XYZ file of C-alpha atoms in Angstrom:
731
model
C -116.503 273.400 88.530
C -115.449 276.003 91.067
C -118.936 276.706 92.420
C -119.109 273.318 94.213
C -115.648 273.978 95.627
C -116.782 277.371 96.874
C -119.932 275.989 98.435
C -118.110 273.152 100.170
C -115.449 275.390 101.688
C -117.772 278.253 102.598
C -120.400 276.065 104.280
C -117.956 273.702 106.018
C -115.111 276.045 106.958
C -114.030 274.393 110.208
C -113.683 271.014 108.515
C -111.496 272.525 105.786
C -109.304 274.382 108.281
C -108.908 271.255 110.435
C -107.859 269.235 107.405
C -105.165 271.749 106.478
C -103.851 271.983 110.043
C -103.677 268.193 110.343
C -101.848 267.935 107.033
C -99.353 270.656 108.000
C -98.720 269.130 111.423
C -98.350 265.591 110.108
C -95.978 266.541 107.293
C -93.904 268.723 109.615
C -93.497 265.898 112.130
C -93.080 262.886 109.852
C -91.814 264.071 106.485
C -88.068 263.546 105.908
C -85.750 266.509 106.089
C -85.257 268.370 102.824
C -81.592 267.994 101.914
C -79.845 270.611 99.835
C -76.680 270.545 97.821
C -73.937 273.087 97.890
C -75.221 275.241 95.121
C -71.612 275.796 94.041
C -71.574 273.369 91.139
C -73.764 272.473 88.208
C -74.094 268.814 87.314
C -73.829 267.737 83.680
C -74.754 264.550 81.819
C -71.979 262.025 81.277
C -71.692 262.566 77.512
C -69.983 265.931 77.946
C -66.209 265.819 77.517
C -65.340 267.457 80.829
C -67.446 264.868 82.677
C -65.741 261.999 80.828
C -62.376 263.570 81.680
C -63.293 263.616 85.367
C -64.392 259.983 85.213
C -61.144 259.058 83.480
C -59.162 260.768 86.218
C -60.854 258.676 88.918
C -60.062 255.465 87.009
C -56.528 256.267 85.854
C -55.201 258.132 88.898
C -56.960 256.538 91.893
C -54.029 257.261 94.201
C -53.679 260.899 93.187
C -55.275 262.840 95.964
C -57.068 266.093 95.489
C -57.282 268.433 98.475
C -60.698 268.930 100.031
C -59.607 272.312 101.360
C -56.750 274.792 101.164
C -55.557 276.914 104.074
C -54.438 280.288 102.672
C -51.902 282.185 104.798
C -51.019 285.875 104.418
C -49.589 288.662 106.523
C -52.029 290.953 108.271
C -50.432 293.986 106.584
C -50.473 292.366 103.134
C -46.669 292.306 102.824
C -44.226 289.486 102.061
C -44.094 286.596 104.490
C -40.951 286.708 106.616
C -38.948 283.747 107.866
C -40.785 283.941 111.187
C -44.112 284.003 109.348
C -43.210 280.892 107.355
C -42.252 279.067 110.550
C -45.645 280.005 111.968
C -47.258 278.628 108.820
C -45.365 275.342 109.141
C -46.200 275.054 112.854
C -49.866 275.754 112.225
C -50.074 273.131 109.472
C -48.377 270.581 111.738
C -50.749 271.374 114.599
C -53.771 270.945 112.332
C -52.362 267.639 111.089
C -51.720 266.363 114.601
C -55.243 267.090 115.801
C -56.595 264.328 113.534
C -59.894 265.892 112.576
C -62.470 263.291 111.437
C -62.323 262.583 107.709
C -58.945 264.317 107.308
C -55.728 262.349 106.742
C -53.086 265.042 106.558
C -52.300 268.732 106.095
C -49.279 269.428 103.876
C -47.252 272.561 103.230
C -43.660 273.440 102.346
C -41.469 275.828 100.355
C -43.239 274.790 97.132
C -46.501 276.127 98.578
C -45.244 279.713 98.842
C -46.307 282.066 96.059
C -43.649 283.510 93.706
C -44.143 286.988 95.166
C -43.773 285.620 98.704
C -47.068 287.099 99.916
C -49.143 283.913 100.176
C -48.478 280.422 101.525
C -50.751 277.403 101.241
C -51.444 274.273 103.234
C -53.420 271.533 101.466
C -55.923 269.488 103.458
C -56.450 265.953 102.144
C -59.495 263.804 102.947
C -59.468 260.229 104.170
C -59.747 257.391 101.674
C -63.209 256.735 100.317
C -66.006 259.258 100.649
C -66.289 260.616 104.193
C -69.776 261.922 105.067
C -70.375 265.574 104.280
C -71.478 266.343 107.834
C -68.218 264.906 109.153
C -66.132 267.008 106.772
C -68.179 270.114 107.531
C -67.583 269.634 111.245
C -63.865 269.202 110.594
C -63.685 272.399 108.529
C -65.471 274.326 111.280
C -63.045 272.971 113.848
C -60.019 273.721 111.649
C -61.151 277.295 111.112
C -61.460 277.773 114.852
C -58.115 276.069 115.494
C -56.343 278.158 112.851
C -57.572 281.398 114.390
C -56.369 280.322 117.835
C -52.974 279.090 116.600
C -52.249 282.356 114.760
C -53.658 284.722 117.396
C -50.258 286.014 118.610
C -48.630 286.167 115.156
C -48.653 288.535 112.184
C -50.135 285.819 109.976
C -53.809 285.486 109.092
C -55.469 282.551 107.394
C -58.680 281.483 105.706
C -59.825 278.112 104.413
C -61.250 277.685 100.924
C -61.857 274.801 98.553
C -64.734 272.503 97.623
C -65.800 271.386 101.106
C -65.438 274.836 102.747
C -67.376 276.313 99.814
C -70.163 273.788 100.322
C -70.202 274.547 104.038
C -70.388 278.297 103.447
C -73.178 277.765 100.918
C -75.190 275.773 103.433
C -74.639 278.294 106.226
C -75.380 281.186 103.891
C -78.569 279.474 102.745
C -79.822 279.144 106.327
C -79.067 282.797 107.061
C -80.618 283.911 103.760
C -83.757 281.893 104.408
C -84.275 283.572 107.778
C -83.649 287.030 106.315
C -85.890 286.421 103.304
C -88.681 285.034 105.487
C -88.606 287.971 107.925
C -88.383 290.637 105.221
C -91.081 288.977 103.112
C -93.520 288.742 106.002
C -92.888 292.349 106.986
C -93.359 293.543 103.415
C -96.622 291.620 102.958
C -98.082 292.880 106.239
C -97.159 296.512 105.547
C -98.357 296.384 101.925
C -101.722 294.838 102.776
C -102.222 297.281 105.644
C -101.677 300.117 103.198
C -104.038 298.615 100.611
C -106.950 297.463 102.786
C -106.261 299.263 106.094
C -107.236 296.076 107.910
C -104.977 294.178 110.329
C -106.871 290.927 109.741
C -106.287 291.062 105.983
C -102.657 291.981 106.589
C -102.166 288.859 108.714
C -104.401 286.554 106.647
C -101.798 285.663 103.945
C -99.129 285.192 106.595
C -101.216 282.663 108.513
C -102.632 280.866 105.480
C -99.388 280.628 103.558
C -97.493 279.539 106.666
C -99.758 276.496 106.755
C -99.375 275.982 102.997
C -95.600 276.378 103.361
C -95.443 273.545 105.904
C -97.503 271.303 103.607
C -95.461 272.205 100.522
C -92.085 271.666 102.205
C -93.256 268.296 103.510
C -94.461 267.169 100.078
C -91.271 268.409 98.428
C -89.162 266.537 100.986
C -91.143 263.335 100.406
C -90.755 263.708 96.640
C -87.046 264.405 96.978
C -86.563 261.386 99.228
C -88.466 259.109 96.831
C -86.652 260.309 93.707
C -83.194 260.971 95.152
C -83.451 264.612 94.105
C -81.099 267.044 95.852
C -82.138 270.672 95.895
C -79.650 273.490 95.397
C -78.822 275.598 98.403
C -80.423 278.748 96.980
C -83.711 276.986 96.157
C -85.142 277.376 99.661
C -84.965 281.177 99.446
C -86.769 281.087 96.082
C -89.390 278.715 97.516
C -90.169 281.212 100.275
C -90.658 284.048 97.796
C -92.717 281.861 95.457
C -95.048 280.591 98.181
C -95.579 283.929 99.891
C -95.449 286.042 96.736
C -97.671 283.976 94.463
C -99.866 282.920 97.384
C -100.495 286.537 98.284
C -101.283 287.251 94.630
C -104.004 284.606 94.543
C -105.408 285.744 97.885
C -105.563 289.316 96.590
C -107.375 288.208 93.436
C -109.994 286.514 95.620
C -110.238 289.349 98.149
C -110.783 292.027 95.522
C -113.511 289.966 93.839
C -115.105 289.158 97.211
C -115.208 292.861 98.046
C -116.710 293.625 94.652
C -119.448 291.025 95.139
C -120.191 292.445 98.599
C -120.506 295.929 97.129
C -123.161 294.631 94.766
C -125.360 293.942 97.802
C -124.965 290.190 98.184
C -124.858 288.461 101.584
C -121.297 287.563 102.689
C -121.512 283.815 102.045
C -123.195 284.281 98.691
C -120.612 286.889 97.725
C -117.807 284.546 98.759
C -119.168 281.597 96.787
C -119.617 283.844 93.748
C -116.089 285.195 94.152
C -114.619 281.697 94.229
C -116.744 280.714 91.243
C -115.810 283.765 89.178
C -112.139 284.164 90.020
C -111.400 280.497 90.726
C -111.156 279.660 87.047
C -108.672 282.480 86.458
C -106.581 281.505 89.489
C -106.578 277.823 88.551
C -105.629 278.601 84.962
C -102.897 280.966 86.092
C -101.500 278.391 88.511
C -101.666 275.691 85.841
C -99.563 277.864 83.575
C -96.938 278.288 86.292
C -96.934 274.589 87.229
C -96.590 273.373 83.640
C -93.839 275.897 82.936
C -91.844 274.820 85.985
C -92.247 271.147 85.073
C -90.673 271.829 81.680
C -87.416 272.276 83.586
C -87.341 268.481 83.803
C -86.302 268.597 80.155
C -83.106 270.367 81.169
C -79.824 268.476 81.077
C -78.233 270.778 83.653
C -78.844 269.549 87.182
C -79.329 272.991 88.727
C -82.204 273.799 86.374
C -83.697 270.303 86.401
C -83.946 270.067 90.190
C -85.670 273.455 90.438
C -88.745 272.360 88.484
C -90.586 269.820 90.683
C -90.218 271.714 94.015
C -91.497 274.952 92.517
C -94.367 273.139 90.768
C -95.375 271.438 94.031
C -95.219 274.755 95.884
C -97.504 276.480 93.368
C -99.942 273.531 93.345
C -100.253 273.656 97.137
C -100.688 277.424 96.981
C -103.495 277.019 94.434
C -105.393 274.528 96.586
C -104.948 276.740 99.653
C -106.224 279.799 97.777
C -109.394 277.997 96.677
C -110.147 276.136 99.925
C -108.347 277.406 103.012
C -108.730 281.113 102.226
C -112.494 280.929 101.516
C -112.947 278.855 104.690
C -111.254 281.522 106.803
C -113.168 284.306 105.061
C -116.417 282.411 105.620
C -115.825 282.478 109.383
C -114.718 286.107 109.479
C -117.311 287.456 107.036
C -117.158 291.212 106.549
C -115.197 291.491 109.803
C -112.111 290.639 107.788
C -112.125 294.252 106.537
C -112.360 295.746 110.069
C -111.958 298.565 110.973
C -112.196 299.828 107.391
C -115.654 300.234 105.875
C -114.493 300.777 102.302
C -115.805 297.336 101.384
C -119.266 298.890 101.305
C -118.174 301.846 99.139
C -119.497 301.233 95.624
C -117.714 304.130 93.939
C -114.991 303.000 91.493
C -111.339 303.742 92.063
C -110.657 307.100 90.439
C -107.174 306.338 89.186
C -107.996 303.009 87.596
C -111.206 304.493 86.173
C -109.101 307.144 84.419
C -106.653 304.519 83.188
C -109.509 302.379 81.884
C -111.006 305.368 80.096
C -107.631 306.279 78.595
C -107.057 302.740 77.340
C -110.521 302.570 75.804
C -110.145 305.936 74.036
C -106.483 305.823 72.950
C -105.640 302.150 72.252
C -103.442 302.825 69.205
C -101.362 305.477 70.964
C -100.876 303.307 74.050
C -99.908 300.273 71.991
C -97.377 302.299 70.041
C -95.753 303.886 73.098
C -95.617 300.675 75.162
C -94.330 298.584 72.270
C -91.636 301.127 71.398
C -90.350 301.392 74.984
C -90.358 297.637 75.568
C -88.695 296.976 72.220
C -85.922 299.440 73.050
C -85.238 297.569 76.286
C -85.516 294.199 74.547
C -82.866 295.114 71.974
C -80.446 295.671 74.840
C -80.791 291.979 75.770
C -78.603 291.060 72.777
C -75.608 292.194 74.834
C -76.186 289.509 77.470
C -73.024 287.696 78.568
C -72.402 285.091 81.256
C -70.629 285.832 84.514
C -69.436 282.469 85.813
C -68.288 284.090 89.042
C -71.844 284.997 90.035
C -72.346 282.785 93.067
C -74.950 282.182 95.709
C -72.181 282.770 98.274
C -71.961 286.251 99.805
C -68.720 288.151 99.298
C -67.902 288.003 103.019
C -67.912 284.174 103.121
C -64.535 282.856 104.330
C -64.064 280.576 101.320
C -64.620 283.529 98.970
C -62.216 285.811 100.840
C -59.548 283.099 101.113
C -59.762 282.448 97.377
C -59.225 286.152 96.704
C -56.216 286.114 99.034
C -54.760 283.138 97.168
C -55.121 284.935 93.842
C -52.931 287.757 95.175
C -49.962 285.427 95.260
C -50.517 282.937 92.469
C -51.174 283.437 88.766
C -54.774 283.542 87.671
C -54.990 279.998 86.354
C -52.351 278.300 88.481
C -54.728 277.441 91.294
C -57.114 275.578 88.972
C -55.464 274.548 85.675
C -57.142 272.928 82.692
C -56.460 269.183 82.575
C -55.610 267.436 79.301
C -55.640 263.615 79.275
C -53.722 261.897 76.476
C -54.598 258.189 76.147
C -52.860 255.621 73.925
C -54.310 252.377 72.606
C -54.331 249.214 74.683
C -50.866 247.684 74.914
C -48.996 250.827 73.842
C -47.342 253.690 75.688
C -46.442 257.187 74.526
C -42.761 257.795 73.945
C -40.951 260.496 75.968
C -40.297 262.398 72.735
C -43.984 262.370 71.799
C -44.958 263.532 75.273
C -42.459 266.391 75.174
C -43.539 267.467 71.702
C -47.192 267.462 72.678
C -46.401 269.476 75.794
C -44.634 272.135 73.739
C -47.556 272.216 71.316
C -50.027 272.878 74.139
C -47.774 275.603 75.547
C -47.810 277.327 72.162
C -51.566 277.897 72.173
C -52.270 281.602 72.873
C -53.566 282.161 76.396
C -51.824 279.084 77.839
C -49.193 279.504 80.545
C -46.351 277.116 81.336
C -47.602 273.541 80.818
C -46.462 271.242 83.624
C -44.616 267.978 82.801
C -47.066 265.106 82.181
C -47.979 262.694 84.946
C -48.382 259.079 83.827
C -51.008 256.621 85.054
C -49.798 253.403 86.740
C -50.076 251.445 83.474
C -48.284 254.170 81.516
C -51.061 254.540 78.929
C -52.522 257.862 80.104
C -50.645 261.131 80.458
C -52.144 264.008 82.430
C -51.062 267.518 81.448
C -51.949 270.352 83.804
C -52.347 273.497 81.716
C -52.554 276.758 83.686
C -54.128 279.611 81.735
C -53.196 283.257 81.891
C -56.836 284.038 82.740
C -58.769 283.331 85.907
C -60.499 279.932 85.549
C -63.942 281.492 85.979
C -63.431 284.379 83.580
C -65.251 284.300 80.221
C -61.851 284.449 78.469
C -60.713 281.267 80.224
C -63.995 279.502 79.473
C -63.848 280.438 75.794
C -60.213 279.327 75.594
C -60.767 275.991 77.337
C -63.874 275.163 75.333
C -62.531 276.533 72.061
C -58.911 276.933 70.902
C -57.353 274.836 73.678
C -59.773 271.925 73.307
C -59.623 272.103 69.515
C -55.816 272.282 69.495
C -55.485 269.483 72.064
C -57.461 267.162 69.791
C -55.942 268.335 66.517
C -52.286 268.036 67.547
C -52.566 264.799 69.513
C -50.050 262.123 68.386
C -51.423 259.543 65.980
C -53.112 256.613 67.698
C -54.060 258.573 70.818
C -57.290 260.025 72.196
C -57.682 263.274 74.149
C -60.100 264.518 76.790
C -60.008 268.086 78.132
C -61.360 268.707 81.636
C -60.978 271.015 84.604
C -63.125 273.871 85.845
C -62.850 276.110 82.781
C -63.640 273.222 80.443
C -66.593 272.204 82.615
C -67.954 275.742 82.455
C -67.625 275.693 78.673
C -69.685 272.491 78.584
C -72.202 273.987 81.006
C -72.580 276.983 78.698
C -73.285 274.638 75.792
C -75.737 272.571 77.846
C -77.597 275.636 79.102
C -77.972 276.978 75.557
C -79.479 273.627 74.538
C -81.752 273.614 77.583
C -82.966 277.142 76.929
C -84.061 276.176 73.439
C -85.922 273.095 74.658
C -87.436 274.556 77.828
C -88.451 277.872 76.294
C -90.124 276.204 73.313
C -92.026 273.548 75.265
C -93.090 276.015 77.975
C -94.379 278.483 75.382
C -96.357 275.781 73.562
C -97.830 274.418 76.808
C -98.871 277.871 78.028
C -100.430 278.674 74.645
C -102.497 275.483 74.784
C -103.717 276.263 78.319
C -104.697 279.780 77.278
C -106.502 278.469 74.219
C -108.521 276.058 76.351
C -109.302 278.744 78.920
C -110.292 281.463 76.462
C -111.689 279.197 73.729
C -109.727 281.299 71.279
C -106.709 280.839 69.037
C -105.982 284.509 68.419
C -105.768 285.947 71.935
C -103.387 283.243 73.287
C -100.927 283.937 70.492
C -101.053 287.646 71.174
C -100.663 287.147 74.918
C -97.603 284.944 74.399
C -96.053 287.529 72.088
C -96.650 290.233 74.673
C -95.131 288.304 77.593
C -92.187 287.284 75.395
C -91.620 290.984 74.754
C -91.877 291.583 78.497
C -89.264 288.902 79.154
C -86.851 290.348 76.596
C -87.386 293.846 77.982
C -86.730 292.649 81.536
C -83.532 290.881 80.497
C -82.452 293.945 78.543
C -83.021 296.115 81.599
C -80.761 293.821 83.650
C -78.063 293.860 80.975
C -78.146 297.650 80.973
C -78.092 297.881 84.770
C -75.437 295.282 85.598
C -73.203 295.196 82.550
C -73.370 298.782 81.320
C -74.029 300.830 84.446
C -72.399 298.716 87.174
C -69.674 297.365 84.893
C -70.209 293.681 85.729
C -68.721 291.208 83.224
C -72.092 289.537 82.808
C -75.046 287.878 84.520
C -75.634 284.422 85.954
C -76.025 281.695 83.340
C -79.298 280.472 84.929
C -80.844 283.949 85.088
C -82.510 283.897 81.632
C -84.255 280.585 82.386
C -85.496 281.715 85.803
C -86.532 285.105 84.439
C -88.294 283.553 81.453
C -90.312 281.101 83.497
C -91.330 283.587 86.171
C -92.012 286.576 83.919
C -93.824 284.589 81.242
C -95.920 282.589 83.686
C -96.675 285.302 86.229
C -97.155 287.845 83.462
C -99.630 285.416 81.961
C -101.364 285.264 85.376
C -102.113 288.980 85.239
C -103.114 288.759 81.591
C -105.479 285.887 82.403
C -107.142 287.896 85.147
C -107.556 290.897 82.845
C -108.719 288.972 79.767
C -111.080 286.767 81.788
C -112.696 289.889 83.203
C -112.791 291.458 79.765
C -114.531 288.350 78.428
C -117.011 288.500 81.282
C -117.813 292.148 80.615
C -118.198 291.693 76.868
C -120.292 288.551 77.369
C -122.640 290.638 79.506
C -123.338 292.731 76.411
C -120.839 295.583 76.728
C -119.310 296.935 73.488
C -115.532 296.317 73.136
C -114.424 299.780 74.325
C -116.829 299.795 77.244
C -115.831 296.225 78.152
C -112.175 297.241 78.222
C -112.912 300.318 80.323
C -114.868 298.266 82.842
C -112.330 295.420 82.896
C -109.390 297.756 83.509
C -111.296 299.731 86.161
C -112.267 296.596 88.090
C -109.186 294.397 87.558
C -106.345 296.911 87.639
C -106.467 297.441 91.447
C -106.054 293.706 92.086
C -103.306 293.383 89.469
C -101.450 296.451 90.751
C -101.615 295.358 94.383
C -100.572 291.807 93.557
C -97.692 292.953 91.340
C -96.334 295.389 93.924
C -96.402 292.742 96.646
C -94.890 290.061 94.412
C -92.194 292.382 93.071
C -91.384 293.348 96.642
C -91.038 289.731 97.747
C -88.663 289.020 94.872
C -86.796 292.230 95.628
C -86.134 290.897 99.134
C -83.653 288.473 97.537
C -81.366 291.442 96.946
C -80.808 291.676 100.719
C -79.165 288.243 101.008
C -75.655 289.342 99.994
C -75.550 286.667 97.280
C -74.707 287.935 93.797
C -76.830 285.211 92.222
C -79.898 285.843 94.385
C -79.481 289.612 94.061
C -79.538 289.343 90.279
C -82.573 287.075 90.401
C -84.395 289.404 92.790
C -83.733 292.521 90.725
C -84.612 290.811 87.439
C -87.803 289.193 88.699
C -89.044 292.355 90.418
C -88.426 294.337 87.226
C -90.092 291.709 85.070
C -93.172 291.499 87.294
C -93.690 295.262 87.259
C -93.247 295.439 83.487
C -95.668 292.610 82.748
C -98.279 293.822 85.232
C -98.399 297.523 84.416
C -97.115 297.829 80.852
C -98.663 294.626 79.524
C -101.679 293.490 81.572
C -103.075 296.955 82.370
C -102.187 298.856 79.186
C -100.916 296.903 76.193
C -103.159 293.816 76.309
C -106.495 295.663 76.827
C -105.578 298.139 74.084
C -104.843 295.296 71.709
C -108.150 293.598 72.568
C -109.971 296.699 71.348
C -108.089 296.630 68.056
C -108.630 292.893 67.629
C -112.360 293.336 68.174
C -114.446 290.271 67.402
C -111.374 288.410 66.149
C -110.041 288.258 69.698
C -112.452 285.401 70.476
C -112.099 283.513 67.195
C -113.161 280.785 66.483
C -115.474 280.118 69.467
C -116.793 283.646 69.775
C -118.264 284.903 73.024
C -121.368 283.853 74.918
C -123.867 286.066 76.647
C -124.410 285.649 80.399
C -128.073 285.579 81.434
C -129.512 285.507 84.938
C -130.207 282.105 86.390
C -133.801 283.047 86.881
C -134.157 283.073 83.113
C -132.391 279.770 82.650
C -133.894 276.455 83.610
C -130.503 275.193 84.672
C -130.109 278.241 86.853
C -133.176 277.263 88.861
C -131.209 274.259 90.046
C -128.306 276.440 91.064
C -129.811 277.074 94.511
C -131.048 280.046 96.367
C -129.090 283.251 96.667
C -127.820 282.232 100.078
C -126.543 278.962 98.585
C -124.606 280.864 96.017
C -126.727 280.812 92.888
C -125.344 283.125 90.210
C -125.806 283.809 86.530
C -124.793 281.150 84.029
C -123.586 281.298 80.476
C -126.165 280.678 77.777
C -125.249 278.866 74.628
C -126.965 281.264 72.317
C -124.965 283.523 70.010
C -123.796 286.911 71.210
C -124.771 290.029 69.366
C -122.401 292.492 67.743
C -122.135 294.492 70.947
C -120.354 291.568 72.618
C -117.421 292.032 70.323
C -118.439 289.200 68.067
């Protein structure tokens, strides 16, 4: 299948390159812009209680306005606001109101907006009726931030603006800055790493040029898909897309380059070597990419919007990268020939790498010892994953974002839950209204639940049937304690003690996070199971075996658990963080399992090739490790580095993802693909290929079908015979 692809691209390189350039140019010019959401919220299906509570609020309290932003005032020295300071606050709010920013109706403040300790004052910014466009509100927030700074320049008061719209604006701005930083650091890392590996400037620049073209095509296709389906990407997705395209793309290019160099060292002409390289490694690359694509598409089964919208863009990106690796890269290499390695001449050096030769020899001679040591170390890390807890405050916003700093300033003056209370909606049957006594009793009952602060008097809907209780908690709304309380005792008590003939819905931020936690747990079970089954099926089809795929999935599952355990130990135990992002396990699972499977596929495919050529199991493992480990090591280091770049963005969420993914990639590449999996293949012996067994490879000159494969210059290579393999093949 891949030999015709190799021949077509190698013998018609300019046509292939022109096609890619036309596609990239056309999609860049005419594809719609890729829109991104704020990344500050996680959408839930409508059957969750917090979502139904929000919908009820819009129906029952249409005139109750919610501020789009909050201006937080404080003294520069952190002390109590004086009378002069409060007059400056009032004057500033009035000036902002009188400037009539688009989409803003009014800015309100007053004595009730001053914190009990007198250190913080608030001004609430209310939007115009209806749904003003986001761009209009973002422009207004930018203008208000500038105006506030100017109005308070000669005073002792400082201010920051936080809230939903400012948070969305900061997320969008942060995403643009992060994308630029990630792109620059990723390109620099790839160039430096490839220079160190191959000592060739052309190879160092090859992935940059090729993947830049693939990136333009992928972004265009993703934008078209998003426009057609109404999908809105999260703000942090673009940074992940950059690392996926350049990281995985470089991996596939390295797989091809190492095999191309190996074929050249065997004495083949450049074009023949290139066709053979595509033919031999193309199957492994395509299978590896298929694993990643299928795994990402399983995210469509998720009920949480953040996870669901990640799947299709990442799958499209990997698919484009696969096609580029098998067509565009061989076309460029066909034009450059051996000059791609200039000025280095190591491509002609046939001596094996000493380090990997020693590793291969060690694995072949001490498989039991290596399996025991690797399994014990990974299991110890995996056990630590049981301490995983969720940090709902982990955000894609950097700590220096104005909305983040203003929120921290507000918390210095107001109680933890006062700024964002839980909302309890008490609804009576049609035609009835709750009595004042019943409302008062229910309010006192809610106030008696441990962890609840002073419950505010109920606010009635226009028809009098629905009462809204605002229930501040003693905990911060994003803290695990608040989430457990809102989703547990408070919600249970609100339903249990409701007056007869009434219905209750509990909403608000803490309740929404409790529902998100439940939804994510459900999604993990569905996504993890389906992804594992799909990957196992792909491996079974690739390897024509039922035993090896099961073992490979067990090994990468152990790698995932070990990676998560390492993050729990680092962040929660060493750094003292309350937990990790709730989406981290899903992202880590998909990347570590799929990319770990990539390296395993490359190793096992080479092992199958060596054993099918007649090598005994131990010799096949030694040869496979010696010849595949350099490509796996180089690819893993580059990919781990590109993921590690995410730690430079200043975002807690992206930093956690970068650290976790880099750790997981290194574990799966070195501990699993290079050591554990080959050692296990020795112990499995002939059962590794059950039930299909292995097939010997014979030269085409001895096979009638091989005579039709073309001359050496056209890329003719050995083919697999259908005859049984002898005992030396591991059968």
